[in-house]
Coordinates of C-alpha atoms and ligand atoms in Angstrom, one line a residue:
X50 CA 147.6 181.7 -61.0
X51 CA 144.8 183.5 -58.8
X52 CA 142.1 183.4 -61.2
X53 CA 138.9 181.6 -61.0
X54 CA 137.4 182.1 -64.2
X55 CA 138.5 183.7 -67.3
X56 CA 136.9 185.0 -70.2
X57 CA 137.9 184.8 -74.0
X58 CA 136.3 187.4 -76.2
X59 CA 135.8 190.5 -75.7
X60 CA 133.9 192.1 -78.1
X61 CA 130.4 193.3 -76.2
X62 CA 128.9 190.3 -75.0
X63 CA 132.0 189.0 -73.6
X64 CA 133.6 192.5 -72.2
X65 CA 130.6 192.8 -70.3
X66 CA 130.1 189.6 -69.1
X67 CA 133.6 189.7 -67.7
X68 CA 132.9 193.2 -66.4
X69 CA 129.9 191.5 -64.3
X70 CA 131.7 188.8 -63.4
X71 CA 134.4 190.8 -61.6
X72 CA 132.0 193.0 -60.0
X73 CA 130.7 190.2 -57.8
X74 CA 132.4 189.2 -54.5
X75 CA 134.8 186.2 -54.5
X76 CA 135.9 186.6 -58.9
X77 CA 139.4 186.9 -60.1
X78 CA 138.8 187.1 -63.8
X79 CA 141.3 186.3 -66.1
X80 CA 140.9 188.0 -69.8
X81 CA 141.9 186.6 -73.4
X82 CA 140.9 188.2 -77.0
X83 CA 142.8 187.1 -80.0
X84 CA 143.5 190.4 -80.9
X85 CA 145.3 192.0 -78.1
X86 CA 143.7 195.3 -78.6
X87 CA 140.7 194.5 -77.3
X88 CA 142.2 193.5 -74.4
X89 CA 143.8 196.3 -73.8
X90 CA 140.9 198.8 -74.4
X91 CA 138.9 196.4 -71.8
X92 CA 141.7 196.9 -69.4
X93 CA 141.6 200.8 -69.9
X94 CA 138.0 201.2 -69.7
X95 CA 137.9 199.2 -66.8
X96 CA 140.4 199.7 -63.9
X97 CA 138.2 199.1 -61.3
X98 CA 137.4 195.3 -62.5
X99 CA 140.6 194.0 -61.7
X100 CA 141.3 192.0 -64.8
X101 CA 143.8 189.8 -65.5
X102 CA 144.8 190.3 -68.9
X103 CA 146.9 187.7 -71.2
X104 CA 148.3 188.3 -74.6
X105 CA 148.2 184.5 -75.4
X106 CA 146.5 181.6 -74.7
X107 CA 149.4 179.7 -72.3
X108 CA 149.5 183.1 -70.3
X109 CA 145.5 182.6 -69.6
X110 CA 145.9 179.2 -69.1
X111 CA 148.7 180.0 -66.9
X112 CA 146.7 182.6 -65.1
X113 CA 143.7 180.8 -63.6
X114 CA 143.1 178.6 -60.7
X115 CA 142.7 174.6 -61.0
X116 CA 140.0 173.2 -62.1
X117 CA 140.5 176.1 -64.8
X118 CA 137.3 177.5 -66.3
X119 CA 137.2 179.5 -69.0
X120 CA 134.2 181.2 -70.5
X121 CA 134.1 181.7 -74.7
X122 CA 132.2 184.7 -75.9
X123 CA 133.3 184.4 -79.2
X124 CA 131.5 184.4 -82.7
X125 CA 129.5 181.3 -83.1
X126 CA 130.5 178.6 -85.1
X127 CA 134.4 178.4 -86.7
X128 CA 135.5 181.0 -84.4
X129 CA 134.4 178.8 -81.3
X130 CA 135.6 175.5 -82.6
X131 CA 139.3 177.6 -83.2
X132 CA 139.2 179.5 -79.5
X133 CA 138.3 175.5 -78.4
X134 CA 141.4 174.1 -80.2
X135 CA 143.5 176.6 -78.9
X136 CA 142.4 176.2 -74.9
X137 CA 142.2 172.1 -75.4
X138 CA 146.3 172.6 -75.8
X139 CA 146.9 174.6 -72.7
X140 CA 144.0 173.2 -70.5
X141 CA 144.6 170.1 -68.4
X142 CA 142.5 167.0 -67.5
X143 CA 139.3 168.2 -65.2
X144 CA 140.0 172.1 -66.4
X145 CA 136.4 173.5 -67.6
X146 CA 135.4 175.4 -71.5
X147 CA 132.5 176.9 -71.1
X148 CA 131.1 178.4 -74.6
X149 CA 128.6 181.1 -74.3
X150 CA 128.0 181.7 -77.8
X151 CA 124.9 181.1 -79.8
X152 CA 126.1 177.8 -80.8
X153 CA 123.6 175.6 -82.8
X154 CA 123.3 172.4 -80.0
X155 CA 124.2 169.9 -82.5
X156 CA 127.6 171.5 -82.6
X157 CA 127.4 171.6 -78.8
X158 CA 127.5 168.3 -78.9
X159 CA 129.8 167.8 -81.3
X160 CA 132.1 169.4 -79.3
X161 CA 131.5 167.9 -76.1
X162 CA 132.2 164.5 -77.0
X163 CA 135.7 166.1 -78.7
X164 CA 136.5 167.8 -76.1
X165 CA 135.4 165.2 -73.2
X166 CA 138.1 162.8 -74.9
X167 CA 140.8 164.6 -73.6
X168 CA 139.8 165.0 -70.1
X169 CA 138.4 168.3 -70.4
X170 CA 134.9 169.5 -69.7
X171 CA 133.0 171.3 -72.3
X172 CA 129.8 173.2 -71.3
X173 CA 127.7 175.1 -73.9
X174 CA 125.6 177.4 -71.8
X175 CA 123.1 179.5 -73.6
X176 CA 123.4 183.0 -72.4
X177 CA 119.9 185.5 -72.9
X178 CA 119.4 189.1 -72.6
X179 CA 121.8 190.2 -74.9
X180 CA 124.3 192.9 -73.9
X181 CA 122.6 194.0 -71.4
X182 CA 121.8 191.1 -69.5
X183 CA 125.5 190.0 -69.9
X184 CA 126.4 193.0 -67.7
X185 CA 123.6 193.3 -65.1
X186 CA 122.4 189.7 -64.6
X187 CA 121.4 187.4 -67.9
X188 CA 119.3 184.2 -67.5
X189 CA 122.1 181.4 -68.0
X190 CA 120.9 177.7 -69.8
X191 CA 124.5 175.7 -69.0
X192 CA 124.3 172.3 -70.3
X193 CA 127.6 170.0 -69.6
X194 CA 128.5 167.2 -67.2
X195 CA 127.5 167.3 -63.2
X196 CA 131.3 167.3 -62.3
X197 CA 131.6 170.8 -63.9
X198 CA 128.4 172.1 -62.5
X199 CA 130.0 171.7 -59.1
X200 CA 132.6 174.2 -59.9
X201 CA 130.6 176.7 -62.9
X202 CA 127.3 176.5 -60.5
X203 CA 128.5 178.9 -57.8
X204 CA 130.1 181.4 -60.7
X205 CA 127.0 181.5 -62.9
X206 CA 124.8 181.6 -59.8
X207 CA 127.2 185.0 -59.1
X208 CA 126.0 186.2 -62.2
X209 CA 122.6 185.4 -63.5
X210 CA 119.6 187.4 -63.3
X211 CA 117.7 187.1 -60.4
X212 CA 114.0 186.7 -60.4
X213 CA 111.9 186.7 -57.0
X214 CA 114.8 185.9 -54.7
X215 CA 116.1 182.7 -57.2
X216 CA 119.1 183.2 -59.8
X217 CA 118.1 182.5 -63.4
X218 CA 120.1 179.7 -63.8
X219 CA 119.7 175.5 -63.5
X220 CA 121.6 173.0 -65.0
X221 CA 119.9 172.3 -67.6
X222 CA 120.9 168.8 -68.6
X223 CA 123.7 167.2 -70.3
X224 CA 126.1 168.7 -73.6
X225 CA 124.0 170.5 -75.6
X226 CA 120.7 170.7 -73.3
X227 CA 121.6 173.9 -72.6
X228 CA 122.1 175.4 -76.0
X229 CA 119.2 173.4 -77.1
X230 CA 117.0 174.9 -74.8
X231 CA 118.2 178.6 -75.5
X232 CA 117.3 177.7 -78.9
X233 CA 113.6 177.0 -78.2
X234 CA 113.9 180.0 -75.8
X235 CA 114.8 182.6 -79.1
X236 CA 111.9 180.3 -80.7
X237 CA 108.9 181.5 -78.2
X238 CA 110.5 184.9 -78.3
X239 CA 109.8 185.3 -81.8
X240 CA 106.3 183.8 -81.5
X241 CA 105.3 185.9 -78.6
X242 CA 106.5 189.6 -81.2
X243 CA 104.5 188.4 -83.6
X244 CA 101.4 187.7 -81.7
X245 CA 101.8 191.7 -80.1
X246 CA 102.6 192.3 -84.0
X247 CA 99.5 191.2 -84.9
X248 CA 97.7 192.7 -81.7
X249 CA 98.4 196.1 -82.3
X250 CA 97.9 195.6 -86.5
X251 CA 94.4 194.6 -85.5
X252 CA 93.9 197.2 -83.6
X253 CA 94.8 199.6 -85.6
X254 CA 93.4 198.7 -88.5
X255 CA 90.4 198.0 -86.6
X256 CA 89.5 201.2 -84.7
X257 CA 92.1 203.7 -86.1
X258 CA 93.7 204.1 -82.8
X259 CA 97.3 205.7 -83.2
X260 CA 100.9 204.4 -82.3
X261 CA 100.6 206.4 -79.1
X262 CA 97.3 205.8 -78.5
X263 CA 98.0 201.6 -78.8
X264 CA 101.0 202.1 -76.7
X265 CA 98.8 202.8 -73.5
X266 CA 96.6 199.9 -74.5
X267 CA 100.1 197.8 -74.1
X268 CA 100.9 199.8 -70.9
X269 CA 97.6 198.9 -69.7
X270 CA 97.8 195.4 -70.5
X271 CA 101.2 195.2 -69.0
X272 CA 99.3 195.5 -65.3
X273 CA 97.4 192.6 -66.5
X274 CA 97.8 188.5 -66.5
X275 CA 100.2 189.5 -70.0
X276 CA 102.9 191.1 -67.9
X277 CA 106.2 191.3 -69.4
X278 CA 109.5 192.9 -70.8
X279 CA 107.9 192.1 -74.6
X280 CA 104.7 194.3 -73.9
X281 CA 106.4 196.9 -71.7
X282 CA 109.1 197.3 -74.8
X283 CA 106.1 197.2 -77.7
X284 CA 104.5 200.2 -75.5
X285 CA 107.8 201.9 -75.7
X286 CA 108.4 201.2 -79.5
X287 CA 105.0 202.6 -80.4
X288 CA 105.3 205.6 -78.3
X289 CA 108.7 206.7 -80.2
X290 CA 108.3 209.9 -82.6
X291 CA 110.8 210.1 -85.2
X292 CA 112.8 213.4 -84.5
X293 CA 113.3 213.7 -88.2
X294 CA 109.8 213.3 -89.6
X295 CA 107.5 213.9 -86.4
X296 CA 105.9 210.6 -87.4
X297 CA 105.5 207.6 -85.0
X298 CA 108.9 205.9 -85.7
X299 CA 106.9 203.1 -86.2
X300 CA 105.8 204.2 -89.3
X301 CA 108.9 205.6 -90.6
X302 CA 110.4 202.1 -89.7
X303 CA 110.6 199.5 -93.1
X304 CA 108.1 196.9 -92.9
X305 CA 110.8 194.1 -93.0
X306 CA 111.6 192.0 -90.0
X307 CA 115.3 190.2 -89.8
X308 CA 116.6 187.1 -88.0
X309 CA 119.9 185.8 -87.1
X310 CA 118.5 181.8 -87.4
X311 CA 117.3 181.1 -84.0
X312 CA 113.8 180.8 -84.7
X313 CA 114.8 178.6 -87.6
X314 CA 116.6 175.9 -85.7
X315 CA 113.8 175.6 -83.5
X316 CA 111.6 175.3 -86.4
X317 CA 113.9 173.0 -88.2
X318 CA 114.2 171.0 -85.1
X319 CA 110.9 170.5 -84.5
X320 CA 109.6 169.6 -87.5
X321 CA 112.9 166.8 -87.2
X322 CA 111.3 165.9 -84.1
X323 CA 107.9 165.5 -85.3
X324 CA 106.8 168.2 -82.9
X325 CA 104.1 170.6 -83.9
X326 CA 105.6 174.3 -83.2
X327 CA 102.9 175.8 -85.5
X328 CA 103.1 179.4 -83.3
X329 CA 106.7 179.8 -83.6
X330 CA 106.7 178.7 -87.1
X331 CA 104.2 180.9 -88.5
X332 CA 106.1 183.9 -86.7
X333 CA 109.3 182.7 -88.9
X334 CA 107.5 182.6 -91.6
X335 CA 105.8 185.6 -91.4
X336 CA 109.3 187.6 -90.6
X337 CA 110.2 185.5 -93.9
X338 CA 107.5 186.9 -95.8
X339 CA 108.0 190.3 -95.0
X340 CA 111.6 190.4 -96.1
X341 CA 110.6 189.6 -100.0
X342 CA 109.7 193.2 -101.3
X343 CA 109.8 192.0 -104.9
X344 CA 107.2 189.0 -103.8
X345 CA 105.1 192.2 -102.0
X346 CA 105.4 194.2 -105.4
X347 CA 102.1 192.4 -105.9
X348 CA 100.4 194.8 -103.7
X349 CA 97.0 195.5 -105.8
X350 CA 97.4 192.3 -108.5
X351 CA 95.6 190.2 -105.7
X352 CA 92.0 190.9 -104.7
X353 CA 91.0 191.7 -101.4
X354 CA 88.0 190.4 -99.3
X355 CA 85.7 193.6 -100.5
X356 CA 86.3 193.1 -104.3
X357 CA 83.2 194.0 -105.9
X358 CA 81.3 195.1 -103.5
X359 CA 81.5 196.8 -100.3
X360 CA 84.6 198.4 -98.5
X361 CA 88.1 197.1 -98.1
X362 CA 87.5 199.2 -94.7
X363 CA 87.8 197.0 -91.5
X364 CA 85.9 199.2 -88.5
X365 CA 85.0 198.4 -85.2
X366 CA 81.7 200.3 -84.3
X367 CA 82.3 203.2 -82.3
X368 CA 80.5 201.3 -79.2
X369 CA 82.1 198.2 -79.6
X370 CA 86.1 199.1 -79.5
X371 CA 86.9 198.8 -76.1
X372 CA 84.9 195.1 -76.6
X373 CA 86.9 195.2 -79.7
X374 CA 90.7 195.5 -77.5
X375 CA 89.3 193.2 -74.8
X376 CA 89.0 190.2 -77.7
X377 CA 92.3 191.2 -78.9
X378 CA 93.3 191.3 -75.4
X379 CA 92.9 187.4 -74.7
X380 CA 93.4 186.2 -78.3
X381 CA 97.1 187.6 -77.4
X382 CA 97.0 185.2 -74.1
X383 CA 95.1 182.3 -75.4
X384 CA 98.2 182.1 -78.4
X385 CA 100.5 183.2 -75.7
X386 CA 99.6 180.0 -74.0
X387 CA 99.8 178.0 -77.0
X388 CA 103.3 179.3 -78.1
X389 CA 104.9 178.5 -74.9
X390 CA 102.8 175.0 -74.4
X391 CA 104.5 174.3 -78.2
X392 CA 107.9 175.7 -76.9
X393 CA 107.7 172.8 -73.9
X394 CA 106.7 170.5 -75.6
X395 CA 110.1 171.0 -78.6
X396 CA 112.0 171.1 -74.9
X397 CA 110.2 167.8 -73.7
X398 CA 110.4 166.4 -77.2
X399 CA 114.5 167.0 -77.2
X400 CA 115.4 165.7 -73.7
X401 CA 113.1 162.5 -74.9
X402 CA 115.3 162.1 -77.9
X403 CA 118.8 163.2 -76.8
X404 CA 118.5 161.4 -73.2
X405 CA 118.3 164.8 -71.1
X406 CA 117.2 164.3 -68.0
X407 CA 115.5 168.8 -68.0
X408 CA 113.0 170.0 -65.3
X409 CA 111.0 171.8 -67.3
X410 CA 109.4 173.9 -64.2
X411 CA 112.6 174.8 -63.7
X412 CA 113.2 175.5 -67.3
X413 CA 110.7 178.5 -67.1
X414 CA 111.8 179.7 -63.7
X415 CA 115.3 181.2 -65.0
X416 CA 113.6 182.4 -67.6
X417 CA 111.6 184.7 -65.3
X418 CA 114.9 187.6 -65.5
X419 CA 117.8 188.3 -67.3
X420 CA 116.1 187.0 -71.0
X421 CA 113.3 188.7 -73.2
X422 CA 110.8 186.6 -72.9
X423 CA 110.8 187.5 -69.0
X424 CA 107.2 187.6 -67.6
X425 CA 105.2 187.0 -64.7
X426 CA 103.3 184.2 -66.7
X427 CA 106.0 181.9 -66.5
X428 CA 105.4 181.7 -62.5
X429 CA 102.2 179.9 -63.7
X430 CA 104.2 177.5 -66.0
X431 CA 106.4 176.7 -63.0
X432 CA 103.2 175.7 -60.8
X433 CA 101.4 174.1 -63.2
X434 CA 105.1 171.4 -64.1
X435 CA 105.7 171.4 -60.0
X436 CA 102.0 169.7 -60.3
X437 CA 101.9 167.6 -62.6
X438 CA 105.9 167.3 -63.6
X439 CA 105.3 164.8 -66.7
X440 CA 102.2 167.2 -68.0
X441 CA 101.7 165.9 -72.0
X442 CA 100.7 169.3 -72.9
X443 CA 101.8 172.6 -70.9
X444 CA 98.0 174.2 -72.1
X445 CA 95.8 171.2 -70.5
X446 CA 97.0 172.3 -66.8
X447 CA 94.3 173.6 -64.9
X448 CA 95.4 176.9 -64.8
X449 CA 95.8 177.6 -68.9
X450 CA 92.7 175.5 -69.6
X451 CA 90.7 177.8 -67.9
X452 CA 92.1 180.9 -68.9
X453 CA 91.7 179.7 -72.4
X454 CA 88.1 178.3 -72.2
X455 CA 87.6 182.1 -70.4
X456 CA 89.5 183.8 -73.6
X457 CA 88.3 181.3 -76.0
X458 CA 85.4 183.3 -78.1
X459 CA 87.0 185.7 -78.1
X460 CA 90.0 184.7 -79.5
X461 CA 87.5 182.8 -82.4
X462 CA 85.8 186.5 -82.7
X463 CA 89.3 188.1 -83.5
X464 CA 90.1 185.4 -86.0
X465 CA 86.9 185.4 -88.0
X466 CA 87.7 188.9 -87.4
X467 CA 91.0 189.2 -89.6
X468 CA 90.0 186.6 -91.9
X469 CA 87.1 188.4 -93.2
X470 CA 88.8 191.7 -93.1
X471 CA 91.6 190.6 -94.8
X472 CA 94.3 191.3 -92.3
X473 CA 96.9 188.5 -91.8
X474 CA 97.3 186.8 -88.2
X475 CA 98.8 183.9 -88.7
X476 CA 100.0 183.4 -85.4
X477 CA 97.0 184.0 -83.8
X478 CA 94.9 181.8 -86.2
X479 CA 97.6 178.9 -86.5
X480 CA 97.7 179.0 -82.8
X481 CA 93.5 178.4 -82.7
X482 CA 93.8 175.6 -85.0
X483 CA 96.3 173.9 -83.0
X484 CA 94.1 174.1 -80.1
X485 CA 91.4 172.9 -82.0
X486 CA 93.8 170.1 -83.3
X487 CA 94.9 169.0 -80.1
X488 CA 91.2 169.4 -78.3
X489 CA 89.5 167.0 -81.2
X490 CA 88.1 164.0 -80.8
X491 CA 88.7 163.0 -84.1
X492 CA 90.5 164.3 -86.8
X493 CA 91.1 163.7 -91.0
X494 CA 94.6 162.5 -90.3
X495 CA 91.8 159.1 -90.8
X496 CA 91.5 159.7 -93.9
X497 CA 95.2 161.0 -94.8
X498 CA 96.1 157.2 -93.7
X499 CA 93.0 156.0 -96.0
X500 CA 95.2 158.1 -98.6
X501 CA 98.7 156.8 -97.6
X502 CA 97.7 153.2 -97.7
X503 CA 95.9 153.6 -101.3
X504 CA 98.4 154.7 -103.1
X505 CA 101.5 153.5 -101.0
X506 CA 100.5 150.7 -98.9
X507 CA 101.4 152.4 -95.9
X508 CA 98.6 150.3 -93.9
X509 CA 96.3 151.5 -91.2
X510 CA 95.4 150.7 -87.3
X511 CA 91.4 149.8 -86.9
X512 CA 90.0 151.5 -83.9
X513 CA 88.0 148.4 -83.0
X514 CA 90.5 145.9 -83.4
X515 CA 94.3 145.4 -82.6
X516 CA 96.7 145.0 -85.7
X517 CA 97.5 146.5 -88.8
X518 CA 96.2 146.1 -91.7
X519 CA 96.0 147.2 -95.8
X520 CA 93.1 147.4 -98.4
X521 CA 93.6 146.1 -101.1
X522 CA 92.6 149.0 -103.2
X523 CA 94.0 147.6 -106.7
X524 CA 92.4 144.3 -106.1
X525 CA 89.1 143.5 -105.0
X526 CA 89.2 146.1 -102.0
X527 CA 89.0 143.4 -99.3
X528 CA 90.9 143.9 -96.0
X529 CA 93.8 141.8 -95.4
X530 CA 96.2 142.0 -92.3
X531 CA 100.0 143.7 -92.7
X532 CA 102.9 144.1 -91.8
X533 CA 103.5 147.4 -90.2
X534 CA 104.9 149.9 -92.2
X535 CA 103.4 153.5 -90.6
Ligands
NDP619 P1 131.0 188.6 -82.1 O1 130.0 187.5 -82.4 O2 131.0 189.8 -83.0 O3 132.5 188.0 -82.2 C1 133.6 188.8 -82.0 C2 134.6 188.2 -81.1 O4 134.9 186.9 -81.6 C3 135.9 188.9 -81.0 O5 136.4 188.9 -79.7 C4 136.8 188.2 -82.0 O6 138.2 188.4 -81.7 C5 136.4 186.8 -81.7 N1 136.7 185.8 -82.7 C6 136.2 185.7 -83.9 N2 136.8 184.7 -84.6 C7 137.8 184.2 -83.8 C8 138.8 183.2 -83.9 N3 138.8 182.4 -85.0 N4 139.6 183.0 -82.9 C9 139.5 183.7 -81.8 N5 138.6 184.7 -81.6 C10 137.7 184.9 -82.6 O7 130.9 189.0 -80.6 P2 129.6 189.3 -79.7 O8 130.2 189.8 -78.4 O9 128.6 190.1 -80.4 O10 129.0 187.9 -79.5 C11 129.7 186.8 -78.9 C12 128.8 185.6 -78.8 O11 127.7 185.9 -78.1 C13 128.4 185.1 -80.2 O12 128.3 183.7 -80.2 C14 127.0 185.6 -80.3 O13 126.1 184.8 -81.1 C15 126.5 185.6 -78.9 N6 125.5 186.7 -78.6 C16 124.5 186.5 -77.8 C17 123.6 187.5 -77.6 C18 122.6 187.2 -76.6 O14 121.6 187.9 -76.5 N7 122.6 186.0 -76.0 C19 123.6 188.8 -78.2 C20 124.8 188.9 -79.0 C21 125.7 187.9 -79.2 P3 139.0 189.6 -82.5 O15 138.7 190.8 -81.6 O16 140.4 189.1 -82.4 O17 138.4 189.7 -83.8

């Protein structure tokens, strides 16, 4: 048994995280797949990694060094909770399962406290960058007990991405911190594509510009404040030709976007936890709306903003594009900000609820490599949590306050902009609301209690008095005090 970690699954997330795991100084790693033919073509490929192959699960048990540690890369959900069955038998008391699946953090916690009966750690670890990141460096979210950390630390550390001299990786919290926060992670991801989604539609249906030309508009902004992997890829993406067609490929591409559930859960999630996610919702939705071609049919049976008179046209006056890009420019960051403020705020919301004890600075330094929503933005997340750590809302720090008070007309411009024009930014324009929300002094949610306590005698708080109390709106409409039933 020379081992010190091993690695079960190896389709292409887990043959290449084993490959980078062996290619750093101090790993034996030990190699499982229930098929054995994978194994084998891993071993054959890969010579120089040293594996340690097994053909069944005693062999691999057999084959690594105590505590044991063992890292699933497995498909999520039954195929994890069968690999976990299977290593629970040949494992021993104080012996480490990591899973580095996409599991869905209830299960993660599921099947810590199942697993924890027996003696065993269980760590879900969220694992970003996709393949990748799982072979140069990904940005590693474990969750599990401290007494596993001590061992998993220095191996993950080994591995992760590594972003100004740190590696992307914390311990994150307890059982299914880590997945949970991987999970809000793939939730700001998709808000932050569909805010550059609605960018570049803007601007292209506002000045005309082409594929390539918005693609140096992204390369320039990608020297700017909105530095990152997202706006360097978009440039990229928009650039492409299609080799068939000599179109941009973005054109030739259909307009329907997919998703494996991430952004779901976090939605799902939030709106469980009463937190307002409105960014990263709208950006699921709108993927949702797009993959409904016999809902699109409609195309033409629903007016537009110029019916009757004038032009469906949208154009920015010649002399006022580059103004035009520069409004985009900051709506992008002032939703930015409120996407990853929301995103916090779900993490903050979660560790309240499930006792995790997360440092959300921390949270968005290991995020700064190895994962897609990588950016040089997050640096200013990190100062503004090392300042205030227990910060209500990420967006009030100094910092984002004043970069969206600088962005904030134009970001209004952009979404008077769309709504008059007829183009749909519902990221951007949910995002303004729910700074507007949040910024209010008072809101109608007054008289949605009014509401709740006519017809449901769901009573009401007085802001000039403490207690709670109900009108008696079938009666004579006097006042009486209540129990509390909000
Ligand atoms: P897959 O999700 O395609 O899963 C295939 C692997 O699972 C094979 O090794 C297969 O073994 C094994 N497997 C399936 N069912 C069982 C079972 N019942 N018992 C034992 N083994 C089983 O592999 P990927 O490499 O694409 O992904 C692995 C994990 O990583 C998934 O949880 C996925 O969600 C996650 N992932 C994460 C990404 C990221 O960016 N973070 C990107 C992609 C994936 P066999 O060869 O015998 O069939």
């Amino acid at each position: 048994a020379h081992a010190n970690i091993g690695v079960v699954g190896l389709a292409v997330m887990g043959s290449n995280l084993a490959r980078n795991l062996a290619s750093r100084e101090g790993n034996t790693v030990a190699i499982f797949n229930r098929s054995y033919a994978k194994t084998q073509g891993v071993l054959d490929a890969h010579p120089e990694a040293g594996f340690i192959p097994a053909a069944t699960y005693q062999e691999f048990a057999d084959s690594l060094q105590k505590p044991r540690t063992a890292i699933i890369m497995v498909k999520a959900g039954a195929g994890t909770d069968a690999v976990i069955d299977e290593l629970v038998k040949v494992f021993e008391p104080g012996d480490i399962i990591v899973d580095g699946g996409n599991a869905y953090f209830p299960d993660t916690i599921r099947r810590e406290k199942a697993v924890r009966a027996t003696g065993i750690n269980f760590v879900g670890a969220g694992i970003s960058g996709g393949e990748e990141g799982a072979l140069t460096g990904p940005s590693i979210m474990p969750g599990g007990s401290d007494e596993s950390w001590v061992t998993l630390g220095p191996i993950l550390r080994s591995i992760a991405a590594v972003a100004e001299g740190e590696p992307c990786v914390t311990h994150v919290g307890h059982d299914g911190a880590g997945h949970f926060v991987k999970m809000v992670h793939n939730g700001i991801e998709y808000a932050d594509m569909q805010l550059i989604a609605e960018a570049y539609d803007l601007i292209r249906r506002g000045t005309g510009k082409s594929p390539a030309e918005i693609a140096e508009i992204f390369a320039e902004w990608n020297r700017g404040e909105l530095e990152s992997y997202l706006i360097e890829i978009t440039a990229e993406v928009l650039r492409q030709v299609d080799a068939e067609t000599g179109t941009p490929l973005v054109d030739v591409i259909v307009d329907q976007a997919g998703a494996k559930g991430t952004g779901a859960w976090t939605v799902q999630t939030a709106l469980s936890l009463g937190v307002p996610v409105s960014g990263i919702a709208e950006a699921t939705f709108a993927r949702s709306l797009s993959s409904h071609p016999e809902q699109r049919a409609v195309a033409g049976a629903l007016p537009g903003p110029s019916t009757g008179s004038g032009t469906d046209e949208f154009t920015v006056p010649a002399d006022q594009v580059d103004a035009f890009i520069e409004d985009v420019r900051l709506a992008l960051y002032a939703s930015k900000i409120v996407a990853y403020s929301q995103g916090f705020d779900e993490i903050r919301a979660g560790a309240a609820e499930y006792g995790w004890n997360i440092d959300l600075g921390a949270i968005s330094k290991i995020w700064r490599g190895g994962c897609i929503i990588r950016a040089q933005f997050l640096n200013r997340i990190a100062d503004a949590y090392a300042e205030t750590p227990d910060l209500p809302v990420l967006m009030t720090a100094p910092y984002f306050a004043e970069a969206i008070g600088r962005a904030q007309a134009a970001w209004r411009r952009v979404v008077v902009q769309a709504a008059q024009a007829g183009i749909p930014a519902p990221a951007f324009s949910s995002s303004l609301s729910y700074y507007d929300g949040i910024r209010a002094d008072r809101l109608p949610a007054a008289l949605v209690q009014g509401q709740r306590d006519f017809f449901g005698a769901h009573t009401y708080k007085r802001i000039d008095k403490p207690g709670t109390f109900h009108t008696l709106w079938s009666g004579d409409r006097t006042e009486i005090e209540a129990e509390d039933t909000h």
